[in-house]
Coordinates of C-alpha atoms and ligand atoms in Angstrom, one line a residue:
X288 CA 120.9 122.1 16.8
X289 CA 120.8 118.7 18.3
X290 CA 117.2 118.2 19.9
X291 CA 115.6 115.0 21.7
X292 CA 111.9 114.9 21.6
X293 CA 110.3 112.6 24.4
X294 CA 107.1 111.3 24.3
X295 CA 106.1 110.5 20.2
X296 CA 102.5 110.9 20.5
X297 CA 100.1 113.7 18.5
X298 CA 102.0 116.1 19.9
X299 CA 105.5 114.3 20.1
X300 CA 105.7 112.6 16.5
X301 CA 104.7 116.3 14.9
X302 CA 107.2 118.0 16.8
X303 CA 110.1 115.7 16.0
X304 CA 109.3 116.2 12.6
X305 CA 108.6 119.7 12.8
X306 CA 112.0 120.4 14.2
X307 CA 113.9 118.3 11.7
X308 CA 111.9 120.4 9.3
X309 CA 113.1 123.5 10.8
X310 CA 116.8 121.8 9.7
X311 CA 117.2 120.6 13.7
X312 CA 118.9 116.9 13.7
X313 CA 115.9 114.9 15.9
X314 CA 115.4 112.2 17.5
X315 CA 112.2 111.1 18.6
X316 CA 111.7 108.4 21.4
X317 CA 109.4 106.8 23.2
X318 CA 109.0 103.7 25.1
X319 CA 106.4 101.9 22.6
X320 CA 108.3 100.1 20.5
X321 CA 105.4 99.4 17.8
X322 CA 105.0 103.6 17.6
X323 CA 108.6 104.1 17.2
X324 CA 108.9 101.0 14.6
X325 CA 106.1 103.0 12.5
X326 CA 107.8 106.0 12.5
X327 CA 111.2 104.8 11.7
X328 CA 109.3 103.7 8.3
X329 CA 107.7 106.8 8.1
X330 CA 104.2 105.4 9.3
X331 CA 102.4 107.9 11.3
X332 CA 100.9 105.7 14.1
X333 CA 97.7 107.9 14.0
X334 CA 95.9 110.2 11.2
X335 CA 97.4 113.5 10.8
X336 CA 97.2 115.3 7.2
X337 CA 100.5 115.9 5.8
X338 CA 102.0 113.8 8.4
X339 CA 103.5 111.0 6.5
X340 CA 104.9 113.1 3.7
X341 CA 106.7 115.4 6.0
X342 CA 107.9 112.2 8.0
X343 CA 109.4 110.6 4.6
X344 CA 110.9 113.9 3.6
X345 CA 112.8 114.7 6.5
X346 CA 114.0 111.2 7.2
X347 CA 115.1 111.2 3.6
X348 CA 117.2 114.2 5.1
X349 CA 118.7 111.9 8.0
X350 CA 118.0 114.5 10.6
X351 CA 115.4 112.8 12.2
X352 CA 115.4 109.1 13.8
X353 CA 113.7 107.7 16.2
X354 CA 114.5 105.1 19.1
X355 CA 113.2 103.3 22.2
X356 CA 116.7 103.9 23.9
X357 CA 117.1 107.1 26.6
X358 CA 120.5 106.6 26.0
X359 CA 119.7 108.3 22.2
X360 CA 119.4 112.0 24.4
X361 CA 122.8 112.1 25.6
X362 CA 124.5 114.6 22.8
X363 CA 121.3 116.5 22.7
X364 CA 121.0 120.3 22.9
X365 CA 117.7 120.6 24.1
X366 CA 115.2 118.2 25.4
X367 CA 111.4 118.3 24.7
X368 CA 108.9 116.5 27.2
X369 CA 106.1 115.6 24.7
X370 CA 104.7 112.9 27.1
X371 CA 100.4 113.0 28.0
X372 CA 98.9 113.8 30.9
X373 CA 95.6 112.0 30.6
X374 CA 93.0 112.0 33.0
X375 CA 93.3 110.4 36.8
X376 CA 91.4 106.8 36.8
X377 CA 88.2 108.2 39.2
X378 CA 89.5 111.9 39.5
X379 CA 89.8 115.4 37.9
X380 CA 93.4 115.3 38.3
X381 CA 95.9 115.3 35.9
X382 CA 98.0 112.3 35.6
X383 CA 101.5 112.9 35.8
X384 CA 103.4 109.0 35.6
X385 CA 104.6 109.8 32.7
X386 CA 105.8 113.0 32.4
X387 CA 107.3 112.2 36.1
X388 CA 108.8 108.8 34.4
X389 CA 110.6 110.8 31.1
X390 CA 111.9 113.4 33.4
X391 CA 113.4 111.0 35.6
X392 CA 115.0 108.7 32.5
X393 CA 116.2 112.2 30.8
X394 CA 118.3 113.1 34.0
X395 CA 121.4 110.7 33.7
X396 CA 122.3 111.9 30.5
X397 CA 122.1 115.6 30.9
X398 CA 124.7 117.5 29.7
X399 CA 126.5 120.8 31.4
X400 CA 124.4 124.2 29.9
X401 CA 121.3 121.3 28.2
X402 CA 117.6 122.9 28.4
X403 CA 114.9 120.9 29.3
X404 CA 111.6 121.8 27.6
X405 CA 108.0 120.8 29.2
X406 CA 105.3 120.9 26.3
X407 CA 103.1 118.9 27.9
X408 CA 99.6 120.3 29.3
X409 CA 100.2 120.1 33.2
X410 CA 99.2 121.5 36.7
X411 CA 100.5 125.4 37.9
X412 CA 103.7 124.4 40.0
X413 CA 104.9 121.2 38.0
X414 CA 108.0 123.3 35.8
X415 CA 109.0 124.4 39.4
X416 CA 108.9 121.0 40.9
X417 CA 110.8 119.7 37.7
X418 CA 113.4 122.5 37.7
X419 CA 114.4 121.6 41.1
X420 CA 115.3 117.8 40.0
X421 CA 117.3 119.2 36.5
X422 CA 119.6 121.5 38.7
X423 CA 119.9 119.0 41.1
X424 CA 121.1 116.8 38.5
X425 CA 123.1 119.6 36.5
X426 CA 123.4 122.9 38.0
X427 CA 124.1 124.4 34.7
X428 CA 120.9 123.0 33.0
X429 CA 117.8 124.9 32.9
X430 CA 113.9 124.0 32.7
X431 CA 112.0 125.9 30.1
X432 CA 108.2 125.6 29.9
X433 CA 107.2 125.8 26.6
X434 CA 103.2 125.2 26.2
X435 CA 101.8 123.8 22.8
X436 CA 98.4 125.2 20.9
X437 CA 98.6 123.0 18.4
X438 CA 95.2 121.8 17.2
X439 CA 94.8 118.2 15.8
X440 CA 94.0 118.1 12.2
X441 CA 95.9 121.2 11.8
X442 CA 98.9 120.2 13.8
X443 CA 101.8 120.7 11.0
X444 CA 100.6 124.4 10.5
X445 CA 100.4 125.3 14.1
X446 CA 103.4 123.6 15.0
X447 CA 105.2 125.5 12.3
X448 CA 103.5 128.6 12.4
X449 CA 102.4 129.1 15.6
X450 CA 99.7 131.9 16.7
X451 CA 102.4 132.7 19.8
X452 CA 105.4 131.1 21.6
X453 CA 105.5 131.5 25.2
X454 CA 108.5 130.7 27.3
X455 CA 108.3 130.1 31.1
X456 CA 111.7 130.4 32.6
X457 CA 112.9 130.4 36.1
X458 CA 113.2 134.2 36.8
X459 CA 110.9 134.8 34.1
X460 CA 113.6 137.6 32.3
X461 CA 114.2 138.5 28.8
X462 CA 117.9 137.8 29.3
X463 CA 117.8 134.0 31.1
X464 CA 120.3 132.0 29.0
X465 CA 117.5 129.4 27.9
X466 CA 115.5 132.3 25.9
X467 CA 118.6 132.4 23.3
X468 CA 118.5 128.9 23.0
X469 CA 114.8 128.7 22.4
X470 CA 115.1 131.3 20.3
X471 CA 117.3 129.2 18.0
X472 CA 115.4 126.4 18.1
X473 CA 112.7 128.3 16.5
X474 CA 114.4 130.8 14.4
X475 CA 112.6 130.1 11.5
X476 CA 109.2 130.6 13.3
X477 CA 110.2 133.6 14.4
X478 CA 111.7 135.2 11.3
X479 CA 108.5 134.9 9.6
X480 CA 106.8 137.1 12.5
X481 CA 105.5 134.4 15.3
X482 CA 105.2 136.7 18.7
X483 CA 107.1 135.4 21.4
X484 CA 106.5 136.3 24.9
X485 CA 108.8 135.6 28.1
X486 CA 107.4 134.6 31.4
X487 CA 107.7 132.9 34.6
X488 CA 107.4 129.0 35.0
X489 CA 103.6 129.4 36.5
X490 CA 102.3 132.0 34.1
X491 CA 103.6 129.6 31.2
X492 CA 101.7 126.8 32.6
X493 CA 98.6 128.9 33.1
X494 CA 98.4 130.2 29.6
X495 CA 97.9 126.9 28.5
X496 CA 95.0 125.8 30.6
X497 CA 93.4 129.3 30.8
X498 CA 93.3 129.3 27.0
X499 CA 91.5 125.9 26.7
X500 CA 89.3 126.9 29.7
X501 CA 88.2 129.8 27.6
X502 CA 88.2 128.0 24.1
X503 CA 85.7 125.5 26.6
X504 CA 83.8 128.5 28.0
X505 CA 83.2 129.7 24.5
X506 CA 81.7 126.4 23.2
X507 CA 79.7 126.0 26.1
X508 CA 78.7 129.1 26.0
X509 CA 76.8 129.1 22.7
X510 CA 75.5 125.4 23.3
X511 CA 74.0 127.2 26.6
X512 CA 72.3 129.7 24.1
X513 CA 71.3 126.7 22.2
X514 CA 69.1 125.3 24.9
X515 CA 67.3 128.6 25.1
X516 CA 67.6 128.9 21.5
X517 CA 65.3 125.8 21.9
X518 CA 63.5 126.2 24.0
X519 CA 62.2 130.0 22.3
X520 CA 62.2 129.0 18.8
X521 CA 65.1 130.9 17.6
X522 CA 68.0 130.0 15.4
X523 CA 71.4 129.4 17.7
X524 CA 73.6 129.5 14.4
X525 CA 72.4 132.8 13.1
X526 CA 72.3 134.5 16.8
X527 CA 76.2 133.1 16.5
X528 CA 76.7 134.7 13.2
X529 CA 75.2 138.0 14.6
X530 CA 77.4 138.4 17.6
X531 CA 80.4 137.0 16.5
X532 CA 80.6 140.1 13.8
X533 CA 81.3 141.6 17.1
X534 CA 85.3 141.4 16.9
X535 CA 85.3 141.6 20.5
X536 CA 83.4 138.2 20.4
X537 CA 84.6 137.1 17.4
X538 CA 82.1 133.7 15.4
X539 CA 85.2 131.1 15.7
X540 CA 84.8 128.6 18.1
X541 CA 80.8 129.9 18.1
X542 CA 79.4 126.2 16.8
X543 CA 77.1 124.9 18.7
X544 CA 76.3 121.1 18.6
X545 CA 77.3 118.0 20.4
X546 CA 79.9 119.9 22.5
X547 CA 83.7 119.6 23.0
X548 CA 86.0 116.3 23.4
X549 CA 88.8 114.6 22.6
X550 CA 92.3 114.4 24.8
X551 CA 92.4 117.9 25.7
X552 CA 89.5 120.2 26.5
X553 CA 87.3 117.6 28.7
X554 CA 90.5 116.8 30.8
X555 CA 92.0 120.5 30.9
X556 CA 89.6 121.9 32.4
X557 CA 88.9 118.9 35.4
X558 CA 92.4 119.2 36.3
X559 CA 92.1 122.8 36.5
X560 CA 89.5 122.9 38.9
X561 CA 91.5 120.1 40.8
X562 CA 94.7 122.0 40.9
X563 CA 92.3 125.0 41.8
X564 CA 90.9 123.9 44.5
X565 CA 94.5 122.5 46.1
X566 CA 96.1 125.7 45.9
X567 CA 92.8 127.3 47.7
X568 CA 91.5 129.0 44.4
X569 CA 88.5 126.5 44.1
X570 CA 85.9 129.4 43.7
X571 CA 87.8 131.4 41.1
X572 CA 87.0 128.2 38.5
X573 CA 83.6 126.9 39.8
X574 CA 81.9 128.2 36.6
X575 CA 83.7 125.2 34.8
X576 CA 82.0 122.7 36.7
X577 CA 79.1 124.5 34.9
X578 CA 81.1 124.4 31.4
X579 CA 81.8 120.5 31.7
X580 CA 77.3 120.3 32.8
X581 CA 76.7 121.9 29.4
X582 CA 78.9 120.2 27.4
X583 CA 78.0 116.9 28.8
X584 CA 74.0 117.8 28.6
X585 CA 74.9 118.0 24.9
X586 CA 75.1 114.2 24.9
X587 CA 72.0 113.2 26.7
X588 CA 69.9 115.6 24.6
X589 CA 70.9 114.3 21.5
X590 CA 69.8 111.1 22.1
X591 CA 66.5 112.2 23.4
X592 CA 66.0 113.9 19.9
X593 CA 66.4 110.9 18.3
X594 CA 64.3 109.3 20.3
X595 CA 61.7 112.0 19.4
X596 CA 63.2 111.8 15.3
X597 CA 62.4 108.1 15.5
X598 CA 58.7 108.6 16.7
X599 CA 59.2 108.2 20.1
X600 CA 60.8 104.6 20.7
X601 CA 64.7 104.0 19.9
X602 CA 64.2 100.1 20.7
X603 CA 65.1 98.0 17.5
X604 CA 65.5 101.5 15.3
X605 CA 68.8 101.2 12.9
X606 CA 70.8 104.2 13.5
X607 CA 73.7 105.6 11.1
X608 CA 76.3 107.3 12.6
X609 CA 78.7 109.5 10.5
X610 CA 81.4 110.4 12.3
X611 CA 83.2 108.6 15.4
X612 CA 86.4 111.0 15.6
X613 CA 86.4 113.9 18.1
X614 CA 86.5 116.1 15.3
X615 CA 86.9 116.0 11.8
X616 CA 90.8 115.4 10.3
X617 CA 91.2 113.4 13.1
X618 CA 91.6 109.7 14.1
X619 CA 91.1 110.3 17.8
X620 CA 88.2 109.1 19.3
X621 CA 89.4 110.4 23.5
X622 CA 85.9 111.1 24.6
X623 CA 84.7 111.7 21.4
X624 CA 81.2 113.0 22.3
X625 CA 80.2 111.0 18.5
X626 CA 80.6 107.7 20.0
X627 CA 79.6 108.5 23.7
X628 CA 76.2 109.5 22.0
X629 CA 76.3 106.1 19.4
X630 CA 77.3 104.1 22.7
X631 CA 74.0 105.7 24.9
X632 CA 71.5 104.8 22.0
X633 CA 72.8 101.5 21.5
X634 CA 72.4 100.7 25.1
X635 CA 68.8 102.2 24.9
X636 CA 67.8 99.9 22.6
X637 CA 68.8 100.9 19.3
X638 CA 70.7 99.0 16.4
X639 CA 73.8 101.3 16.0
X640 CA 75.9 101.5 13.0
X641 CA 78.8 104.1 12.7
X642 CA 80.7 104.5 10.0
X643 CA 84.3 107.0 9.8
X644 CA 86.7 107.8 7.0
X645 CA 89.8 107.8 9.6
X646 CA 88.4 106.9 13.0
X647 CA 86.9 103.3 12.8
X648 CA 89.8 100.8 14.0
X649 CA 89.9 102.8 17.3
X650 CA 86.0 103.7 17.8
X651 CA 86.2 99.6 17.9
X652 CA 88.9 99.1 20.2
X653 CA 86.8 101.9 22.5
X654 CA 83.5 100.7 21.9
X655 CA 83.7 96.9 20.5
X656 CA 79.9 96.7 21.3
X657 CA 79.0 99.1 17.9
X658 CA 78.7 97.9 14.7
X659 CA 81.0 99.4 12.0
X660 CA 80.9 99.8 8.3
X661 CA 83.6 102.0 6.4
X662 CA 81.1 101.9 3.4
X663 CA 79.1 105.3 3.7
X664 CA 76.6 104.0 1.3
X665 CA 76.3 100.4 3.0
X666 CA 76.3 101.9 6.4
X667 CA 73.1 104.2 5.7
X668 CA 71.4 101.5 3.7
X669 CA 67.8 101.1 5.6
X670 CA 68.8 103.1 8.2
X671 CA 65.9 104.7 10.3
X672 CA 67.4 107.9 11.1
X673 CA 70.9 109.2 10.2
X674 CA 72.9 111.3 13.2
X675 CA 75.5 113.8 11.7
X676 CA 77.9 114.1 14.4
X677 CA 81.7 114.9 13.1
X678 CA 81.6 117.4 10.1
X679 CA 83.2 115.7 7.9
X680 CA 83.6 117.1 4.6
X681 CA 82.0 113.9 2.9
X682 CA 79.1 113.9 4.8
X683 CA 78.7 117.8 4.9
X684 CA 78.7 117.6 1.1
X685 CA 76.0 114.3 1.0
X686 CA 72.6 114.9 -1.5
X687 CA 69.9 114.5 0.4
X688 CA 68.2 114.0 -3.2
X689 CA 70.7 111.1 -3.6
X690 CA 70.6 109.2 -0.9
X691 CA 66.6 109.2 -0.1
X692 CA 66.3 106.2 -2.1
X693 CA 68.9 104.2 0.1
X694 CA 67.3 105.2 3.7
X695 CA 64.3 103.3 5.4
X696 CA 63.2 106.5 6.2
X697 CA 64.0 110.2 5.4
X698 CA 65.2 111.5 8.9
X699 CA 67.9 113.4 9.9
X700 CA 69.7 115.0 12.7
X701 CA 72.3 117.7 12.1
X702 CA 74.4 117.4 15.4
X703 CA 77.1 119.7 13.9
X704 CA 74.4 122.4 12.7
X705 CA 76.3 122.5 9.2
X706 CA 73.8 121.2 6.9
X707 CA 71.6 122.8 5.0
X708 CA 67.9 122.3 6.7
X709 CA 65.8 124.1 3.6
X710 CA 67.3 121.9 0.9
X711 CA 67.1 118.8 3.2
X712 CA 63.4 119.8 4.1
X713 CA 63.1 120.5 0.2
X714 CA 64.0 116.7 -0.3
X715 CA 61.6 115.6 1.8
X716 CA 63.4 115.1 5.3
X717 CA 62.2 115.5 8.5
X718 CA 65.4 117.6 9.6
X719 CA 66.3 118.5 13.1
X720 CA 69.4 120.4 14.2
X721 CA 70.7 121.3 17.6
X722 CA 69.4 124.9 18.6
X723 CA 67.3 125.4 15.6
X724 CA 63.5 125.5 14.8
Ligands
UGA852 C1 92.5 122.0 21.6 C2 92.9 123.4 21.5 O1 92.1 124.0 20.5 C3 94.4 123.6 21.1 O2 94.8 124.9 21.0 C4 95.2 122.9 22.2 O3 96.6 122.9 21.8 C5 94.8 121.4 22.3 O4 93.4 121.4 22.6 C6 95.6 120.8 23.3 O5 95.4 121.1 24.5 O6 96.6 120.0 23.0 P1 92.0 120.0 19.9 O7 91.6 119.2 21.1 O8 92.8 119.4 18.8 O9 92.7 121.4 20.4 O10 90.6 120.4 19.2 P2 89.7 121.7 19.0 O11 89.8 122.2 17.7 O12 89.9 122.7 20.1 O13 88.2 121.1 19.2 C7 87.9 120.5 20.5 C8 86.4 120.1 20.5 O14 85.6 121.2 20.5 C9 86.1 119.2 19.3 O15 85.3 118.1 19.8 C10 85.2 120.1 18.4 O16 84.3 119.4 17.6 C11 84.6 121.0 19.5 N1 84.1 122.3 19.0 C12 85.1 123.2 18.6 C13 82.8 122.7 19.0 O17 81.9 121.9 19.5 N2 82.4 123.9 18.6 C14 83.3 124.8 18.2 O18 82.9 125.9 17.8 C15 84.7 124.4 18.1

């Protein structure tokens, strides 16, 4: 099939070249031209394992390309919105320029019997609004809401093998002529098994920001038993390993720590309360305000551990970051809670140095005020007190017998939990993780 994929981002660039893998002819576009000159070479303009391989092979195909130019749609099949709905400047609201702005370029060159596909995150009611504009513009063509799971760092797999596919259409029936389209388009997902379930436009939307509300609720949840964890003297990540043998609990997404960021989580579930509350359902999601309290209580008492790690006083101490991504595999730093923590002890006095295998170009464009050292040995050298915050393999993996000799002194904080605290105790480090005695 011919498919245009609008909006090249983490989600646009993998799905472009997910489809071309799928044997679709692509094209990709997006108005930054610097974004679509790296991926016409193959470049991915962010980190995403396996990303660049599976760019060069299927442009080595020539089924996928990629353009600045609109125009590039016309001829197209099927069109997917790929576009971001960051956060509203000083509101919960989702921000919806530019998925508003894609739709509205797409429209001149739609074609009779063309489906439109939404994959963007976006507020209950949008695929209606949207719908409205595509029949307006082609009574023939239909608007499909198609929400995305895919996780960053794992993006190729999910996009490729996704846990479900979920298609909101108009009348939300089995037999609406966009289904056999969609169908196509992911014929190979769905040979090898992938569930696919048909629905209306609203319950399509929902199903996206219900599941990151709940993936939310469940990391809040066990950072909530943290604190009590705490504040008891009990063990958070073996009360997690307990229940989560519970199936109907389950232990993924059990981890307690620093708390959730990145693009998605922090801003689902704000706009979710916003679009909540306008529709008159406000109560129904107040226990998210809660969710977002936890999570962001994860922040402040981190750096009052420190403060205690470092004997009470954070002015002039030399901190060592490791990790400023979100999470690990990952070059995003969108309200990474790593960096929001390095930020707050840097302004508290501290001498912050963070060091990243992926994320460190855009941690400084974020947070130009931090030092950074790609080195992991030169950025722990004399440090005071080292702050584990994305799990990174490498510094999962990091001897504490090894690296003694290089610190100014033998402190640690696990923000990740995923360290073990006997053999760092056994080394001779004061160890402190979140939720833990
Ligand atoms: C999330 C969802 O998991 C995807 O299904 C969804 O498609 C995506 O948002 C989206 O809306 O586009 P992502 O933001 O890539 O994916 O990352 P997650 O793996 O969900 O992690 C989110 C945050 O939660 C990270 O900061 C991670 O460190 C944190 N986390 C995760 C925990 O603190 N504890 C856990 O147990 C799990």
């Amino acid at each position: 099939m011919r498919i245009s994929v609008i909006g090249c981002g983490y989600l646009g660039a993998v799905h472009a070249a997910c489809m071309a893998k799928l044997g679709h002819e692509v094209v990709g576009i997006d108005v930054d031209d610097l974004k679509i000159a790296d991926l016409s070479n193959a470049t991915a303009p962010f980190y995403e394992p396996g990303l660049e391989a599976l760019l060069r092979d299927v442009q080595d195909t020539g089924r996928l390309s990629f353009t600045t130019d609109m125009a590039a749609a016309a001829g197209s099949d099927v069109h997917f919105i790929c576009v971001g709905t960051p956060q509203k400047k000083g509101e919960n609201g989702a921000d919806m320029t530019y998925v508003d702005a894609a739709l509205h370029t797409l429209l001149p060159y739609l074609a009779p019997g063309n489906i439109v596909v939404g994959k963007s995150t976006v507020p209950v009611g949008t695929a209606a609004r949207l719908a409205q504009l595509v029949e307006s513009r082609e009574p023939s063509a239909h608007l499909v809401w198609n929400p995305e799971f895919l996780r960053e760092g794992h993006a190729l797999a999910d996009t490729l093998n996704p846990d479900r596919l979920v298609y909101g259409v108009s009348d939300g029936l089995e037999d609406h002529p966009a289904v056999a389209v969609l169908d196509d388009v992911y014929a190979g997902s769905l040979a090898s098994g992938t569930p696919r379930l048909v629905t209306d436009h609203p319950t399509a939307e929902l199903v996206k920001t219900a599941a990151n509300s709940f993936l939310a609720t469940k990391i809040s949840f066990i950072n909530a038993m943290a604190e009590v964890c705490e504040a008891a003297g009990a063990d958070v990540t073996r009360l997690a390993d307990a229940i989560g043998l519970d199936d109907r609990i389950g232990r993924k997404f059990l981890h307690a720590g620093i708390g959730f960021g990145g693009g998605c989580l922090p801003k689902d579930i704000r706009a979710f309360m916003a679009r909540a509350g306008e529709l008159g359902a406000d109560q129904a999601l107040t226990f998210l305000r809660e969710v977002d309290a936890i999570n962001m209580r994860r922040r402040t008492r981190v750096v009052e551990l420190t403060r205690e790690l470092c004997g009470g006083m954070l002015l002039g101490k030399r901190i060592t970051v490791l990790g400023a991504a979100f999470k690990p595999e990952s070059d995003d730093v969108r309200d990474s809670p790593a960096l929001s923590i390095a930020a707050q002890l840097q302004l508290q006095g501290a001498v912050v140095t963070v060091t990243d295998p992926k994320a460190l170009a855009n941690a400084a464009r974020r947070f130009p005020e931090l030092q950074y050292v790609p080195d992991l040995d030169a950025a722990i050298a004399n440090a005071d007190a080292l702050l584990l915050l994305t799990e990174w393999q490498q510094y999962r993996a990091i001897d504490p017998y090894e690296i003694g000799a290089q610190v100014s002194s033998l402190r640690i904080l696990d923000g990740r939990n995923v360290l073990d605290a006997a053999k760092w105790r056994a080394a001779g480090w004061t160890y402190r993780g979140l939720g833990r005695p």
